[in-house]
mmCIF file of C-alpha atoms in Angstrom:
data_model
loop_
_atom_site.group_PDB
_atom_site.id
_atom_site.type_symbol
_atom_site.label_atom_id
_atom_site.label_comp_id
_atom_site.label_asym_id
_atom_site.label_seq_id
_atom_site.Cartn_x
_atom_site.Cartn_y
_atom_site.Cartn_z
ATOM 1 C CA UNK A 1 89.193 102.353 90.492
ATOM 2 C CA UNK A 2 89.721 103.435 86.488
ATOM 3 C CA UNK A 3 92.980 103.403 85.563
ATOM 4 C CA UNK A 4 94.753 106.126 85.141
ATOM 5 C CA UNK A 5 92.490 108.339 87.137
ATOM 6 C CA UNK A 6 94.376 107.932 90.752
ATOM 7 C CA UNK A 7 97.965 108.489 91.400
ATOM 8 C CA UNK A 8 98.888 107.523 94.738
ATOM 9 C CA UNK A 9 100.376 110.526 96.753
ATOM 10 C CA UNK A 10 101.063 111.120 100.430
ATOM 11 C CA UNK A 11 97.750 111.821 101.956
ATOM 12 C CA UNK A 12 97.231 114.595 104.844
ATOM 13 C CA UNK A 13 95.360 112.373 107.270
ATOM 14 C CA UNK A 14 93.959 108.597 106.799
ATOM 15 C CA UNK A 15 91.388 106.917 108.485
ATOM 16 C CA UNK A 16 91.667 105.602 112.118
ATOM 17 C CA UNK A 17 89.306 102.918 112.512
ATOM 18 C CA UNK A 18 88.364 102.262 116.230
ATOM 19 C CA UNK A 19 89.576 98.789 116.823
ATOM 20 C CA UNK A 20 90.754 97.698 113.813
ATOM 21 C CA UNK A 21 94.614 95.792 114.062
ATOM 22 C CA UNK A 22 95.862 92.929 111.720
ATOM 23 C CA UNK A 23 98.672 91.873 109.974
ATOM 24 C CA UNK A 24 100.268 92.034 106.495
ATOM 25 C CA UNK A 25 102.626 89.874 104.415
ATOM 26 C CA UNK A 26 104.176 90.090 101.332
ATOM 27 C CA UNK A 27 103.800 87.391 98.672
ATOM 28 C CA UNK A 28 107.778 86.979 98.100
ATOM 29 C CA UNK A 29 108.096 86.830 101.965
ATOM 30 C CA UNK A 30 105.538 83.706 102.088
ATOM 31 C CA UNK A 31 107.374 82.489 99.355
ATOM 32 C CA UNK A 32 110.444 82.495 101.540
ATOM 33 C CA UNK A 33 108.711 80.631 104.426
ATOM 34 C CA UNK A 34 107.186 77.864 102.291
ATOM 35 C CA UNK A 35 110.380 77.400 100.783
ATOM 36 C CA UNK A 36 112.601 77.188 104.361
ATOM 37 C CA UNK A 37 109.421 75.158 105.722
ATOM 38 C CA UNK A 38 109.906 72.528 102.887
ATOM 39 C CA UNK A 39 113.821 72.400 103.685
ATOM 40 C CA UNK A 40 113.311 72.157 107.135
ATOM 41 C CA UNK A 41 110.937 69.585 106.700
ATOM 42 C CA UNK A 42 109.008 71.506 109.275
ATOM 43 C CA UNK A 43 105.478 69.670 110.315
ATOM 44 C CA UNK A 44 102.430 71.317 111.478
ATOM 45 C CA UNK A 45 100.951 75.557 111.667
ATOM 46 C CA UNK A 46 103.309 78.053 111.158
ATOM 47 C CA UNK A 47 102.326 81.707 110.779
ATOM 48 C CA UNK A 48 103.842 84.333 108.679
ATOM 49 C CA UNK A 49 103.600 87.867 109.100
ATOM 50 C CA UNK A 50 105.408 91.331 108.298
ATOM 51 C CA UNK A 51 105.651 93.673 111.538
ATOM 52 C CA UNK A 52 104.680 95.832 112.744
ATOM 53 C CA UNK A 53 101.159 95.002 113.665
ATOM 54 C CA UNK A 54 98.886 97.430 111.822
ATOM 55 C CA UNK A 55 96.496 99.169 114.185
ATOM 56 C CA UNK A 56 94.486 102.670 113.852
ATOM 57 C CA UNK A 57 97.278 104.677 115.155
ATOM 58 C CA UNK A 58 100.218 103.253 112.800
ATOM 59 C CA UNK A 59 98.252 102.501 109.379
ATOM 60 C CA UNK A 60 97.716 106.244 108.168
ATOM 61 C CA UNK A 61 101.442 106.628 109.184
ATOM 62 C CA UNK A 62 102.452 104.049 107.215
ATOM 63 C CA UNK A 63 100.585 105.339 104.567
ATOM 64 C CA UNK A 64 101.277 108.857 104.598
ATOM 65 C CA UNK A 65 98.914 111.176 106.655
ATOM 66 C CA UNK A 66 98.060 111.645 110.181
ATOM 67 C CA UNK A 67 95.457 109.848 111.750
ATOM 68 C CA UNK A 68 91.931 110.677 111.650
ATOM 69 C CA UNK A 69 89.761 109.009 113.955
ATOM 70 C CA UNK A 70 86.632 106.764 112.541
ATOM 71 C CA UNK A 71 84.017 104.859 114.443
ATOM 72 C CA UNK A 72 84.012 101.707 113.022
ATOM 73 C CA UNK A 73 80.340 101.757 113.027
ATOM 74 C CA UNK A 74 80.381 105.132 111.029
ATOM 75 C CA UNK A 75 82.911 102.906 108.610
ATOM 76 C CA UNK A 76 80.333 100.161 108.589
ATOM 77 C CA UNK A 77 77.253 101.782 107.798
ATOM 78 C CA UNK A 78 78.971 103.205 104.689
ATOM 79 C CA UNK A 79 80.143 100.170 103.265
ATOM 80 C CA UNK A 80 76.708 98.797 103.934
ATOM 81 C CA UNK A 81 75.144 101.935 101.758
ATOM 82 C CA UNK A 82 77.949 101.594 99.168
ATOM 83 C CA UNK A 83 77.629 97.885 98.623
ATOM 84 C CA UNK A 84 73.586 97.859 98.532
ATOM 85 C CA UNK A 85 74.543 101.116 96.195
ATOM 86 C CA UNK A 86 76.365 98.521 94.020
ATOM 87 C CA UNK A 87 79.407 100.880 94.585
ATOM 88 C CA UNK A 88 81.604 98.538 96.121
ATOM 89 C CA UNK A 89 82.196 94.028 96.070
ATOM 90 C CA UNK A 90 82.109 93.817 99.484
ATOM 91 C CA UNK A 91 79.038 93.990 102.142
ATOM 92 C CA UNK A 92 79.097 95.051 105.744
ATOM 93 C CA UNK A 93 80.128 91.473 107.158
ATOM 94 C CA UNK A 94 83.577 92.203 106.014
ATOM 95 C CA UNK A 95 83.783 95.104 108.622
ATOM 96 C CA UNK A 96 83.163 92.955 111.162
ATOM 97 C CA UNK A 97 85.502 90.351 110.297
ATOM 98 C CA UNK A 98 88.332 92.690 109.178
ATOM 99 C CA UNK A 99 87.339 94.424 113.274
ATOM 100 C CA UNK A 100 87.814 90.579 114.512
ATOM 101 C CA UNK A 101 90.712 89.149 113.017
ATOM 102 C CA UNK A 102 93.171 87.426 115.977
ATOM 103 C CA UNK A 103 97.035 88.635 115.883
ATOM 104 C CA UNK A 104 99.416 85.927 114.736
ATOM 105 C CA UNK A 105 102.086 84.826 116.288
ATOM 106 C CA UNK A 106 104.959 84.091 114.496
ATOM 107 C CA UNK A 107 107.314 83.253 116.812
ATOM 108 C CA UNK A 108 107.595 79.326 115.187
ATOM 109 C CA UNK A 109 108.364 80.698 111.813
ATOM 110 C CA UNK A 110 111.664 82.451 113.294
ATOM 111 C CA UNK A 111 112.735 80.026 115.336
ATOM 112 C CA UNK A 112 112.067 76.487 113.205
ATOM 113 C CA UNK A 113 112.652 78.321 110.291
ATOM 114 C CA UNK A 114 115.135 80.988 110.443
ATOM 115 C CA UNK A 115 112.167 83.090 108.711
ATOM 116 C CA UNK A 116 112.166 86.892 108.403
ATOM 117 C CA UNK A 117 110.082 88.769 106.514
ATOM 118 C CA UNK A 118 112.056 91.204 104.105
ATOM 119 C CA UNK A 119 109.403 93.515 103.290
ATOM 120 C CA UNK A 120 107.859 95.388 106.745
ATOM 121 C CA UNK A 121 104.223 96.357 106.875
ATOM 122 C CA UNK A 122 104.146 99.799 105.229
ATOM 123 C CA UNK A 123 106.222 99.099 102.609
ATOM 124 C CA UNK A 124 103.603 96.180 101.670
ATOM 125 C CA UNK A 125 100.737 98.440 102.141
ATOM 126 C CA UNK A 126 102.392 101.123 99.909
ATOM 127 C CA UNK A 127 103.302 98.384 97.492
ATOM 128 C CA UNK A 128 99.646 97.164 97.526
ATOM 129 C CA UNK A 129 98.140 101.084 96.980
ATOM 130 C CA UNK A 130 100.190 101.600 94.338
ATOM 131 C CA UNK A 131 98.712 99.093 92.546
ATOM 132 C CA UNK A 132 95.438 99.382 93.077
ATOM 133 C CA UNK A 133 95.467 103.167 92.075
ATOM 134 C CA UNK A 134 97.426 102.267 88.676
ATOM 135 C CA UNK A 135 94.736 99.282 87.934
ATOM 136 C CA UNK A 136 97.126 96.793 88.020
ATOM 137 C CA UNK A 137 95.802 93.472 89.259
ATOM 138 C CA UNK A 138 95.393 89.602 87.863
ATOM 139 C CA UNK A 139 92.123 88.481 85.704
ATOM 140 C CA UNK A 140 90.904 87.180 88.751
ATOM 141 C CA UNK A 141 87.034 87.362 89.678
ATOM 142 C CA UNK A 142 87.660 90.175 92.309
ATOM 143 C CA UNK A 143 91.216 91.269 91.615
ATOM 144 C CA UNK A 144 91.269 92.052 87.586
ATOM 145 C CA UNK A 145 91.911 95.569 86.598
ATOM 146 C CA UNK A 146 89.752 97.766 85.847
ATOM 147 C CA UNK A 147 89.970 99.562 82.458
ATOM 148 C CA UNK A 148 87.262 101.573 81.727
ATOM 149 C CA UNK A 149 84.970 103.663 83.109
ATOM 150 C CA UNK A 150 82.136 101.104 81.626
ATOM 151 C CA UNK A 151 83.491 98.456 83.714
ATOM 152 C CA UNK A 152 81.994 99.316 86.965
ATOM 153 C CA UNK A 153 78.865 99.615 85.510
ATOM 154 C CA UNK A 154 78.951 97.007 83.498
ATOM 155 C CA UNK A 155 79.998 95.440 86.736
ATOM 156 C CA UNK A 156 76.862 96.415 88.308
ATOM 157 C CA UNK A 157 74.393 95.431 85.570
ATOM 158 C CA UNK A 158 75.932 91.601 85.587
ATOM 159 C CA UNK A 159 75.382 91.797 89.723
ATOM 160 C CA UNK A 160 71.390 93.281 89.408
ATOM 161 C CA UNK A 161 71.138 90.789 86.508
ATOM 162 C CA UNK A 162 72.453 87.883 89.445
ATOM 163 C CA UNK A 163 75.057 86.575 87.150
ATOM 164 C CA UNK A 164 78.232 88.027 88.509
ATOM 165 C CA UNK A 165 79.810 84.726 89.089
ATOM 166 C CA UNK A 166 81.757 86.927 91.846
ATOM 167 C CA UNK A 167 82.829 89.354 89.478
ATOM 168 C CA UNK A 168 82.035 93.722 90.413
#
């Protein structure tokens, strides 16, 4: 997204993708659990997540809209087009992941560790679209800002070229 050209604002309806649930975290909330798992001295998997679980009924509520249903296959084929289209970084297979990813339980966190997350799901999403509509981000391969309108094209020229190292 170019900076400066999206504000986020409430939205009147958000996409309801047809079997799509997973969870969210914020960063200062894993922070939290990595530090009580180091002074519990806690051994083995523990899972971290914010609640509740995001699913295609609460995540346009969350984000401000009512939900509008998608079929996940309608969802994607366009990220298939876009991505081919050299719109988007990310290819079809990530649908099917994101429409696969198991639920969490974090039970272990909150009892060995006393953990609960401070920040619940749909603040963290806000949090998150905020962001990415102001540009902000890290000068990492797929998470640096994007500046200028040049950049995605630019973006696109280094992918065609096959020396992207990553980067869109």
């Amino acid at each position: 997204m170019v900076h400066g050209l999206a504000t986020p604002r409430p939205a009147a309806g958000g996409p309801a993708v047809s079997g799509l649930e997973f969870q969210v975290v914020h960063t200062d909330d894993v922070a939290a659990a990595f530090a009580a798992a180091i002074r519990a001295d806690a051994r083995g998997p523990i899972n971290v997540a914010a609640g509740p679980v995001v699913d295609p009924r609460s995540l346009p509520n969350m984000v401000g809209g009512q939900p509008i249903p998608v079929p996940a296959r309608l969802v994607r084929g366009l990220v298939q087009l876009a991505f081919r289209g050299r719109l988007i970084p990310i290819d079809e297979g990530w649908i099917d992941l994101a429409l696969a990813v198991p639920l969490m339980d974090t039970s272990r966190a909150h009892e060995l560790l006393g953990w609960r997350p401070a920040h619940e799901a749909g603040s963290i999403l806000r949090e998150w679209l905020t962001g990415a509509a102001a540009g902000t981000g890290r000068a990492t391969p797929v998470l640096r800002p994007v500046n200028r309108p040049g950049d995605q094209v630019a973006g696109a020229a280094r992918a065609i070229r096959g020396d992207s190292a990553g980067r869109v």
